[in-house]
CSV table of C-alpha atoms and ligand atoms in Angstrom, one decimal:
chain,number,residue,atom,x,y,z
A,1108,MET,CA,108.5,130.7,85.0
A,1109,LYS,CA,104.7,130.7,83.4
A,1110,ASN,CA,104.0,127.2,81.6
A,1111,GLU,CA,100.4,125.9,81.7
A,1112,LEU,CA,100.6,122.1,82.9
A,1113,PRO,CA,97.7,119.1,82.7
A,1114,VAL,CA,97.2,118.8,86.0
A,1115,SER,CA,93.9,116.9,87.4
A,1116,ALA,CA,90.8,118.9,88.3
A,1117,ASN,CA,91.1,117.0,91.5
A,1118,ALA,CA,94.4,117.3,92.4
A,1119,ARG,CA,94.1,121.3,92.0
A,1120,SER,CA,91.2,121.2,93.8
A,1121,VAL,CA,92.8,120.0,96.5
A,1122,VAL,CA,95.8,122.4,96.0
A,1123,THR,CA,93.1,125.7,95.7
A,1124,GLN,CA,91.5,124.4,98.9
A,1125,LEU,CA,94.9,124.8,100.5
A,1126,GLN,CA,95.8,128.0,99.0
A,1127,LYS,CA,92.6,129.6,99.8
A,1128,ALA,CA,92.8,128.7,103.5
A,1129,GLY,CA,96.5,130.5,103.3
A,1130,TYR,CA,98.7,127.9,103.3
A,1131,GLU,CA,101.6,127.7,100.3
A,1132,THR,CA,100.8,124.5,98.6
A,1133,TYR,CA,102.1,122.9,95.0
A,1134,ILE,CA,102.3,119.8,93.1
A,1135,VAL,CA,105.4,118.1,93.3
A,1136,GLY,CA,107.6,115.1,92.6
A,1137,GLY,CA,107.3,113.2,89.7
A,1138,ALA,CA,104.6,114.3,88.2
A,1139,ILE,CA,106.4,117.5,87.4
A,1140,ARG,CA,108.3,115.6,85.4
A,1141,ASP,CA,106.0,113.5,83.5
A,1142,MET,CA,104.0,116.6,82.6
A,1143,LEU,CA,107.2,118.3,81.2
A,1144,LEU,CA,107.9,115.3,79.2
A,1145,GLY,CA,104.3,115.3,77.9
A,1146,ARG,CA,103.6,112.1,79.6
A,1147,THR,CA,100.8,111.2,81.8
A,1148,PRO,CA,101.6,111.3,85.5
A,1149,LYS,CA,100.2,107.9,87.4
A,1150,ASP,CA,99.9,110.2,90.4
A,1151,PHE,CA,100.1,113.5,91.8
A,1152,ASP,CA,101.6,114.2,94.8
A,1153,ILE,CA,101.4,117.5,97.1
A,1154,SER,CA,103.3,119.5,99.4
A,1155,THR,CA,102.0,122.5,101.4
A,1156,ALA,CA,102.9,124.8,104.6
A,1157,ALA,CA,100.2,123.2,106.6
A,1158,THR,CA,100.8,120.7,109.0
A,1159,PRO,CA,98.8,116.8,108.9
A,1160,GLU,CA,96.2,118.4,111.8
A,1161,GLU,CA,95.8,121.9,109.5
A,1162,ILE,CA,95.0,119.5,106.3
A,1163,ARG,CA,92.5,117.9,108.5
A,1164,GLN,CA,90.8,120.9,109.4
A,1165,VAL,CA,90.6,122.5,106.2
A,1166,PHE,CA,89.1,119.0,104.3
A,1167,GLY,CA,87.4,117.0,107.3
A,1168,ARG,CA,87.7,114.0,108.9
A,1169,ARG,CA,85.8,112.7,106.2
A,1170,SER,CA,88.0,113.4,103.4
A,1171,ALA,CA,91.5,113.8,105.2
A,1172,ARG,CA,93.2,110.8,107.4
A,1173,ILE,CA,96.7,111.8,108.8
A,1174,ILE,CA,99.0,108.3,108.0
A,1175,GLY,CA,102.4,107.3,109.1
A,1176,LYS,CA,103.9,107.6,112.5
A,1177,ARG,CA,107.5,108.4,111.2
A,1178,PHE,CA,106.9,110.3,108.6
A,1179,ARG,CA,103.4,111.8,108.9
A,1180,LEU,CA,101.3,113.0,106.3
A,1181,ALA,CA,97.7,113.5,105.3
A,1182,HIS,CA,95.5,111.2,103.0
A,1183,VAL,CA,92.7,113.1,100.7
A,1184,TYR,CA,89.9,112.2,99.0
A,1185,SER,CA,89.0,114.7,96.1
A,1186,GLY,CA,86.4,113.5,93.4
A,1187,ARG,CA,87.3,109.5,93.4
A,1188,GLU,CA,91.0,109.9,93.7
A,1189,LEU,CA,93.4,109.9,96.9
A,1190,PHE,CA,96.3,112.2,97.7
A,1191,GLU,CA,99.1,112.0,99.3
A,1192,VAL,CA,99.7,115.7,101.1
A,1193,ALA,CA,102.8,116.5,102.9
A,1194,THR,CA,104.2,119.2,104.9
A,1195,PHE,CA,107.1,121.0,103.8
A,1196,ARG,CA,110.1,119.1,105.6
A,1197,LYS,CA,113.7,120.8,106.0
A,1198,ALA,CA,116.5,118.2,105.6
A,1199,PRO,CA,117.6,116.5,109.1
A,1200,GLY,CA,119.8,117.9,112.0
A,1201,LYS,CA,122.7,116.2,113.2
A,1202,LYS,CA,120.1,114.2,115.8
A,1203,ASP,CA,119.0,112.0,113.0
A,1204,LEU,CA,121.8,111.4,111.6
A,1205,ALA,CA,122.9,107.7,112.1
A,1206,GLU,CA,126.5,108.9,114.1
A,1207,HIS,CA,123.6,110.3,117.2
A,1208,GLN,CA,121.4,107.4,117.2
A,1209,ASN,CA,123.0,104.1,116.5
A,1210,GLY,CA,124.6,103.9,119.8
A,1211,GLY,CA,128.1,102.9,118.7
A,1212,ASN,CA,126.9,100.7,115.5
A,1213,ASP,CA,130.1,101.1,113.6
A,1214,ASP,CA,128.2,99.0,110.9
A,1215,LEU,CA,126.2,102.5,109.9
A,1216,PRO,CA,127.8,105.1,108.1
A,1217,ASP,CA,127.5,108.3,110.2
A,1218,ASN,CA,125.6,110.3,108.2
A,1219,LEU,CA,122.9,107.8,107.3
A,1220,ILE,CA,119.4,109.6,108.0
A,1221,MET,CA,117.6,108.0,110.9
A,1222,SER,CA,114.7,110.1,110.9
A,1223,ASP,CA,113.4,112.6,108.4
A,1224,ASN,CA,110.0,114.7,110.0
A,1225,SER,CA,110.7,118.4,110.5
A,1226,PHE,CA,108.8,121.1,109.1
A,1227,GLY,CA,110.1,123.7,106.9
A,1228,THR,CA,109.7,126.3,104.4
A,1229,SER,CA,109.3,125.5,100.8
A,1230,LYS,CA,112.9,126.3,100.0
A,1231,GLU,CA,113.7,124.0,102.5
A,1232,ASP,CA,111.8,121.2,101.3
A,1233,ALA,CA,113.2,121.4,97.8
A,1234,ALA,CA,116.8,121.6,99.2
A,1235,ARG,CA,116.1,118.0,101.0
A,1236,ARG,CA,115.2,116.4,98.1
A,1237,ASP,CA,117.4,114.0,96.1
A,1238,PHE,CA,117.5,115.6,92.7
A,1239,THR,CA,117.0,118.6,90.6
A,1240,VAL,CA,114.7,116.9,88.4
A,1241,ASN,CA,112.6,115.6,91.3
A,1242,ALA,CA,112.8,119.2,93.0
A,1243,LEU,CA,110.4,121.6,90.7
A,1244,PHE,CA,107.2,122.3,92.4
A,1245,TYR,CA,104.0,123.6,90.5
A,1246,ASP,CA,101.1,126.2,91.4
A,1247,PRO,CA,98.1,125.4,89.4
A,1248,GLU,CA,96.6,128.5,90.1
A,1249,LYS,CA,99.7,130.6,88.9
A,1250,LYS,CA,100.6,128.2,86.4
A,1251,GLU,CA,104.2,128.7,87.7
A,1252,ILE,CA,107.1,126.6,88.4
A,1253,LYS,CA,109.0,127.2,91.2
A,1254,ASP,CA,113.0,125.7,90.6
A,1255,PHE,CA,114.2,126.2,94.1
A,1256,THR,CA,117.6,124.8,93.3
A,1257,GLY,CA,118.2,126.9,90.1
A,1258,LYS,CA,119.3,123.4,88.2
A,1259,GLY,CA,115.7,121.9,88.0
A,1260,LEU,CA,114.6,122.8,84.8
A,1261,GLU,CA,117.7,123.2,82.8
A,1262,ASP,CA,118.9,119.8,84.1
A,1263,MET,CA,115.4,118.8,82.8
A,1264,GLU,CA,115.7,120.1,79.2
A,1265,ARG,CA,119.3,118.6,78.8
A,1266,GLY,CA,118.1,115.2,80.5
A,1267,ILE,CA,120.7,115.5,83.5
A,1268,VAL,CA,120.7,113.4,86.9
A,1269,ARG,CA,122.1,115.4,89.4
A,1270,ALA,CA,122.0,115.3,93.0
A,1271,ILE,CA,121.3,118.4,95.3
A,1272,GLY,CA,124.1,119.5,97.5
A,1273,ASN,CA,127.2,116.9,97.5
A,1274,PRO,CA,126.5,113.8,96.1
A,1275,GLY,CA,128.2,111.7,98.1
A,1276,LEU,CA,127.1,113.0,101.2
A,1277,ARG,CA,123.4,112.2,99.5
A,1278,PHE,CA,123.8,108.8,98.8
A,1279,GLU,CA,125.5,108.3,102.0
A,1280,GLU,CA,122.4,109.7,104.0
A,1281,ASP,CA,120.1,107.9,101.8
A,1282,PRO,CA,121.7,104.9,99.9
A,1283,VAL,CA,118.3,104.1,98.3
A,1284,ARG,CA,118.7,107.5,96.2
A,1285,MET,CA,121.3,105.5,94.0
A,1286,LEU,CA,118.9,103.2,93.1
A,1287,ARG,CA,116.5,106.3,92.4
A,1288,ALA,CA,119.1,108.2,90.4
A,1289,LEU,CA,119.7,104.7,88.2
A,1290,LYS,CA,115.4,105.2,87.8
A,1291,LEU,CA,115.6,108.0,85.9
A,1292,VAL,CA,118.4,106.9,83.8
A,1293,GLY,CA,116.6,103.9,83.0
A,1294,GLN,CA,112.6,105.6,82.7
A,1295,TYR,CA,113.8,108.8,80.8
A,1296,ASP,CA,117.1,108.1,79.0
A,1297,PHE,CA,118.6,110.8,81.2
A,1298,ALA,CA,122.2,111.0,82.0
A,1299,LEU,CA,124.0,111.1,85.2
A,1300,ASP,CA,125.6,114.4,86.2
A,1301,SER,CA,129.5,113.4,86.1
A,1302,ALA,CA,129.9,114.1,89.8
A,1303,THR,CA,127.0,112.2,90.8
A,1304,GLU,CA,128.5,109.5,88.6
A,1305,ASN,CA,131.6,109.3,90.0
A,1306,ALA,CA,129.8,109.6,93.5
A,1307,LEU,CA,127.4,106.9,93.0
A,1308,PHE,CA,130.2,104.4,91.5
A,1309,ALA,CA,132.3,105.5,95.5
A,1310,LYS,CA,129.2,104.8,97.6
A,1311,LEU,CA,127.8,101.8,95.7
A,1312,PRO,CA,129.0,99.4,98.3
A,1313,LEU,CA,126.4,101.3,101.0
A,1314,PHE,CA,123.7,100.2,98.8
A,1315,GLU,CA,123.4,97.3,101.7
A,1316,LEU,CA,122.5,99.2,103.9
A,1317,ALA,CA,119.3,100.6,102.9
A,1318,SER,CA,116.4,99.8,104.5
A,1319,SER,CA,114.8,96.4,103.2
A,1320,SER,CA,111.3,98.1,103.3
A,1321,ARG,CA,112.4,101.1,101.1
A,1322,ARG,CA,114.0,98.6,98.2
A,1323,ALA,CA,110.5,96.5,98.0
A,1324,LEU,CA,108.7,99.7,97.6
A,1325,GLU,CA,111.1,100.6,94.8
A,1326,LEU,CA,110.9,97.6,93.2
A,1327,GLU,CA,107.1,97.3,93.5
A,1328,LYS,CA,107.0,100.7,91.9
A,1329,ILE,CA,109.5,99.6,89.2
A,1330,LEU,CA,107.4,96.3,88.4
A,1331,GLN,CA,104.2,98.2,88.2
A,1332,SER,CA,106.1,100.3,86.0
A,1333,ALA,CA,106.0,100.1,82.2
A,1334,TYR,CA,110.0,100.3,81.9
A,1335,GLY,CA,111.1,97.0,84.1
A,1336,ASP,CA,113.2,95.9,81.3
A,1337,ARG,CA,115.0,99.1,80.6
A,1338,LEU,CA,115.7,99.8,84.3
A,1339,PHE,CA,117.2,96.4,85.0
A,1340,GLU,CA,119.8,96.8,82.5
A,1341,VAL,CA,121.1,99.9,83.7
A,1342,PHE,CA,121.1,99.0,87.1
A,1343,HIS,CA,122.9,95.6,85.8
A,1344,ASP,CA,125.4,98.5,83.8
A,1345,TYR,CA,126.4,100.4,87.0
A,1346,GLY,CA,126.6,97.3,89.0
A,1347,LEU,CA,124.0,98.0,91.4
A,1348,LEU,CA,121.9,95.0,90.2
A,1349,ASN,CA,124.0,92.3,91.7
A,1350,LEU,CA,123.2,94.2,95.2
A,1351,PHE,CA,119.7,94.8,94.4
A,1352,LEU,CA,118.3,91.4,93.0
A,1353,PRO,CA,121.6,89.0,93.0
A,1354,LYS,CA,120.2,86.0,91.2
A,1355,LEU,CA,119.0,88.2,88.0
A,1356,ASP,CA,122.5,90.1,87.9
A,1357,HIS,CA,124.2,86.3,88.4
A,1358,ALA,CA,121.7,85.0,85.3
A,1359,TRP,CA,122.5,87.9,83.5
A,1360,GLY,CA,123.3,86.9,79.4
A,1361,SER,CA,121.7,83.5,80.2
A,1362,ASP,CA,119.1,82.5,78.0
A,1363,ALA,CA,116.5,82.6,80.9
A,1364,MET,CA,117.3,86.2,81.7
A,1365,ASN,CA,117.5,87.2,78.2
A,1366,TYR,CA,114.2,85.4,77.8
A,1367,ALA,CA,112.6,86.9,81.4
A,1368,LEU,CA,113.6,90.1,79.7
A,1369,ASP,CA,111.8,89.4,76.2
A,1370,LEU,CA,108.5,88.9,78.1
A,1371,LEU,CA,108.8,91.3,80.6
A,1372,PHE,CA,109.2,93.8,77.6
A,1373,GLU,CA,106.4,92.3,75.9
A,1374,ARG,CA,104.1,92.8,79.0
A,1375,ASN,CA,105.0,96.3,79.3
A,1376,CYS,CA,104.4,97.1,75.9
A,1377,ARG,CA,100.6,95.5,76.3
A,1378,MET,CA,100.2,97.7,79.6
A,1379,GLU,CA,101.1,100.9,77.7
A,1380,GLU,CA,98.6,100.0,75.1
A,1381,GLY,CA,96.2,99.9,77.9
A,1382,CYS,CA,95.4,95.7,77.2
A,1383,PHE,CA,96.8,94.7,80.8
A,1384,ARG,CA,96.7,96.6,84.1
A,1385,ASN,CA,99.9,97.2,86.0
A,1386,SER,CA,99.9,94.1,88.2
A,1387,ILE,CA,102.8,93.8,90.4
A,1388,SER,CA,102.3,89.9,90.7
A,1389,LEU,CA,102.1,89.1,86.9
A,1390,ALA,CA,105.3,91.0,86.4
A,1391,MET,CA,106.8,88.9,89.3
A,1392,ALA,CA,105.6,85.6,87.5
A,1393,VAL,CA,106.3,87.2,84.0
A,1394,ILE,CA,110.5,87.5,85.2
A,1395,ALA,CA,110.2,84.0,87.1
A,1396,LEU,CA,108.8,81.8,84.5
A,1397,PRO,CA,111.8,81.4,82.3
A,1398,PHE,CA,113.8,80.0,85.3
A,1399,VAL,CA,111.2,77.7,86.4
A,1400,GLU,CA,111.3,76.2,82.8
A,1401,ALA,CA,115.1,75.7,83.1
A,1402,ALA,CA,114.6,74.2,86.0
A,1403,SER,CA,112.1,71.7,84.9
A,1404,GLY,CA,114.6,70.7,82.4
A,1405,ARG,CA,113.1,70.9,79.3
A,1406,ALA,CA,113.6,72.2,75.9
A,1407,PRO,CA,113.5,76.5,76.4
A,1408,GLY,CA,110.0,77.6,75.6
A,1409,THR,CA,108.3,74.2,77.0
A,1410,LEU,CA,106.0,74.3,80.3
A,1411,TRP,CA,106.9,71.9,82.9
A,1412,GLU,CA,104.5,69.5,83.7
A,1413,SER,CA,102.2,70.3,87.1
A,1414,SER,CA,102.7,68.3,90.1
A,1415,GLN,CA,103.5,69.0,93.6
A,1416,GLU,CA,107.3,68.9,93.0
A,1417,SER,CA,107.0,71.8,90.4
A,1418,ASP,CA,104.9,73.5,92.8
A,1419,ALA,CA,107.6,73.6,95.4
A,1420,VAL,CA,110.3,74.4,92.6
A,1421,ILE,CA,107.9,77.5,91.6
A,1422,ASP,CA,107.8,78.8,95.6
A,1423,GLU,CA,111.9,78.0,96.1
A,1424,ILE,CA,112.1,80.5,92.4
A,1425,VAL,CA,109.9,83.3,93.1
A,1426,ASP,CA,111.4,83.8,96.5
A,1427,THR,CA,115.0,83.6,95.6
A,1428,LEU,CA,114.8,85.7,92.7
A,1429,PHE,CA,113.2,88.6,94.2
A,1430,LEU,CA,115.0,88.2,98.1
A,1431,PRO,CA,116.4,90.1,99.5
A,1432,GLN,CA,113.5,92.6,99.2
A,1433,ASN,CA,110.6,91.7,101.8
A,1434,MET,CA,107.9,91.4,98.9
A,1435,MET,CA,104.3,91.4,100.2
A,1436,VAL,CA,103.5,87.7,100.8
A,1437,ARG,CA,100.1,88.2,98.7
A,1438,MET,CA,102.4,89.4,95.8
A,1439,ARG,CA,104.2,86.4,96.2
A,1440,GLU,CA,102.0,84.0,96.2
A,1441,ALA,CA,99.6,85.5,93.7
A,1442,ALA,CA,102.6,85.1,91.6
A,1443,CYS,CA,103.2,81.5,92.1
A,1444,ARG,CA,99.6,81.0,92.0
A,1445,ILE,CA,99.9,82.2,88.3
A,1446,LEU,CA,102.9,80.0,87.5
A,1447,ARG,CA,101.0,76.7,88.8
A,1448,LEU,CA,97.7,77.4,86.6
A,1449,LEU,CA,100.0,77.8,83.3
A,1450,PRO,CA,100.5,74.2,82.5
A,1451,LEU,CA,97.0,73.2,83.3
A,1452,MET,CA,95.6,76.0,80.9
A,1453,GLU,CA,98.1,74.5,78.5
A,1454,LYS,CA,97.0,71.2,78.5
A,1455,ARG,CA,93.3,72.3,78.8
A,1456,GLU,CA,91.6,69.0,80.2
A,1457,ASN,CA,88.0,69.5,80.5
A,1458,HIS,CA,87.7,68.2,84.4
A,1459,MET,CA,90.3,70.7,85.1
A,1460,LEU,CA,88.6,74.1,83.8
A,1461,ARG,CA,86.4,74.6,86.7
A,1462,ARG,CA,89.6,75.3,88.5
A,1463,ILE,CA,91.5,77.4,86.1
A,1464,TYR,CA,88.4,79.3,85.9
A,1465,SER,CA,87.6,79.8,89.8
A,1466,SER,CA,90.9,80.4,90.2
A,1467,ARG,CA,91.9,84.4,91.5
A,1468,SER,CA,94.5,84.5,89.4
A,1469,TYR,CA,93.2,83.4,86.0
A,1470,GLY,CA,93.2,86.5,84.6
A,1471,HIS,CA,96.6,87.3,85.1
A,1472,ALA,CA,97.7,83.3,84.3
A,1473,ARG,CA,95.5,84.4,80.7
A,1474,GLU,CA,97.9,87.5,80.3
A,1475,LEU,CA,101.0,85.6,80.8
A,1476,LEU,CA,99.9,83.1,78.0
A,1477,LEU,CA,99.5,85.3,75.7
A,1478,ILE,CA,102.8,87.2,76.6
A,1479,ARG,CA,104.2,83.8,76.4
A,1480,GLN,CA,102.3,83.3,72.6
A,1481,ALA,CA,103.1,86.8,71.3
A,1482,VAL,CA,107.1,86.6,72.3
A,1483,ALA,CA,107.0,83.3,70.5
A,1484,GLY,CA,105.9,85.2,67.1
A,1485,LYS,CA,102.8,83.1,67.3
A,1486,PRO,CA,99.4,84.4,66.7
A,1487,LEU,CA,96.9,85.8,69.5
A,1488,GLU,CA,93.6,84.7,68.4
A,1489,GLU,CA,93.5,81.0,69.1
A,1490,CYS,CA,94.2,81.5,72.5
A,1491,GLU,CA,92.3,84.4,72.9
A,1492,ALA,CA,89.3,82.6,71.9
A,1493,LEU,CA,90.0,79.3,73.9
A,1494,TRP,CA,90.2,81.7,77.3
A,1495,PRO,CA,88.2,84.3,77.2
A,1496,ASP,CA,89.0,87.7,79.3
A,1497,SER,CA,86.2,86.9,81.5
A,1498,VAL,CA,85.2,83.8,82.8
A,1499,PRO,CA,82.8,81.8,81.2
A,1500,GLU,CA,78.9,81.8,83.0
A,1501,ARG,CA,78.3,78.6,84.4
A,1502,GLY,CA,75.2,77.5,83.8
A,1503,PRO,CA,72.8,77.0,87.2
A,1504,ARG,CA,74.4,73.7,88.8
A,1505,VAL,CA,71.5,71.0,88.5
A,1506,ARG,CA,71.2,68.8,91.5
A,1507,ARG,CA,71.4,65.1,90.5
A,1508,ASN,CA,69.2,63.2,93.3
A,1509,ARG,CA,71.0,60.3,94.3
A,1510,GLY,CA,68.4,58.4,95.8
A,1511,ARG,CA,68.5,57.6,99.1
A,1512,ARG,CA,69.8,54.1,100.0
B,2812,ATP,P1,107.9,107.7,90.7
B,2812,ATP,O1,107.8,108.2,89.5
B,2812,ATP,O2,108.5,106.6,90.7
B,2812,ATP,O3,106.5,108.3,92.0
B,2812,ATP,P2,108.8,109.8,92.3
B,2812,ATP,O4,110.3,110.9,92.0
B,2812,ATP,O5,107.9,111.0,92.2
B,2812,ATP,O6,108.7,109.3,91.0
B,2812,ATP,P3,108.4,109.4,94.8
B,2812,ATP,O7,108.9,108.0,95.5
B,2812,ATP,O8,106.7,109.0,94.8
B,2812,ATP,O9,108.8,109.4,93.2
B,2812,ATP,O10,108.8,110.5,95.9
B,2812,ATP,C1,108.6,111.4,95.8
B,2812,ATP,C2,109.2,113.1,95.6
B,2812,ATP,O11,110.0,112.7,96.9
B,2812,ATP,C3,110.2,112.6,94.9
B,2812,ATP,O12,110.3,113.4,93.7
B,2812,ATP,C4,111.6,113.9,95.4
B,2812,ATP,O13,111.3,115.0,95.7
B,2812,ATP,C5,110.9,113.1,97.2
B,2812,ATP,N1,112.0,112.0,97.3
B,2812,ATP,C6,111.5,110.7,97.6
B,2812,ATP,N2,112.5,109.8,97.9
B,2812,ATP,C7,113.4,110.8,98.2
B,2812,ATP,C8,114.6,110.4,98.8
B,2812,ATP,N3,115.2,108.8,99.1
B,2812,ATP,N4,115.5,111.2,99.4
B,2812,ATP,C9,115.0,112.8,99.0
B,2812,ATP,N5,113.9,112.8,98.5
B,2812,ATP,C10,113.2,111.8,97.8
B,2813,MG,MG1,105.6,109.6,93.0
């Protein structure tokens, strides 16, 4: 189908160079969905008939790097942008399933995919993808969308999330797909097609078998996005939140959880307006804040007194809220740093200013203060004036001559 989609010039250049070298190549994945819905894609993924080595030959060693051990693909630099370029793959064969790899481990379902690295054709590549709306391929030269499953464009139009093939089997092969299905529901306000929905309910318990690094990766994307609050609601409605982030699910409906969702919504709005960057650690701090407040025993909306004990409480709360995901230590620590700064900033004692401004998390802690302020319905000007966006320049340090004794 002819259709002109707003592909970035750099992405288009990567596709064109591969096509000129004789390799069938398309833009794939979330970018097509976003462009069809008139949204700005966050990145462009590219799929091609070229193998990783052939991709490197086309772009040269300086612009293309082969990455990944299990799922090998190439990172290609074009302009100042980085693109993931993957070779077309086909659905895993029998030897790639747990039945043939688990050495008699009865805890794994037989159809769980253990490896996924056999190259295939563009059509096979579309068929191994999870949902019809995720299997649309776009050729920016011909301005043509390829809908190999035959349902993708219609499902986009109607807002339907439909598993490709047998939904129950697809969820068994990879339980993370259940989370991905509900992400599409929350992100675009799509509905699950009834067979996909029934299979999801039936296979939900398998979610616990999904690899913790894949779950962490999805959580990072959710926290980076501007629709995390909506996704948590959908996950809760479908019973997935209990398996994904049990602490948040247990707290569902509590004052702390409602406050966390309000804060997250406010952060998302500000991010969409372009005021904030999409920081994962800020989102973690935003969600954890009401739980730290509640643990301090103070009235809701009142910050705690900074102390060693409160720092330990922050660590524990951040850890338990985002378990059982393996969040990267770096993000977890940044989230804790943001929360530790908050009561210091609220007190604003002169002798603490230097420590506050010199913290790596000052910018994010400032954003969290503004979010709290906005949710409380208070004006932001005073807070913005007290805490400037960029750290005030410190004058040259004057050495005091203490004299020798
Ligand atoms: P997002 O906007 O979150 O990046 P996305 O659909 O682009 O959404 P990616 O994780 O970037 O998600 O994956 C790119 C594409 O790879 C998907 O659109 C889908 O076609 C395919 N894909 C990703 N994960 C799976 C999976 N678990 N099973 C099958 N196909 C998948
Ligand atoms: Mg993507």
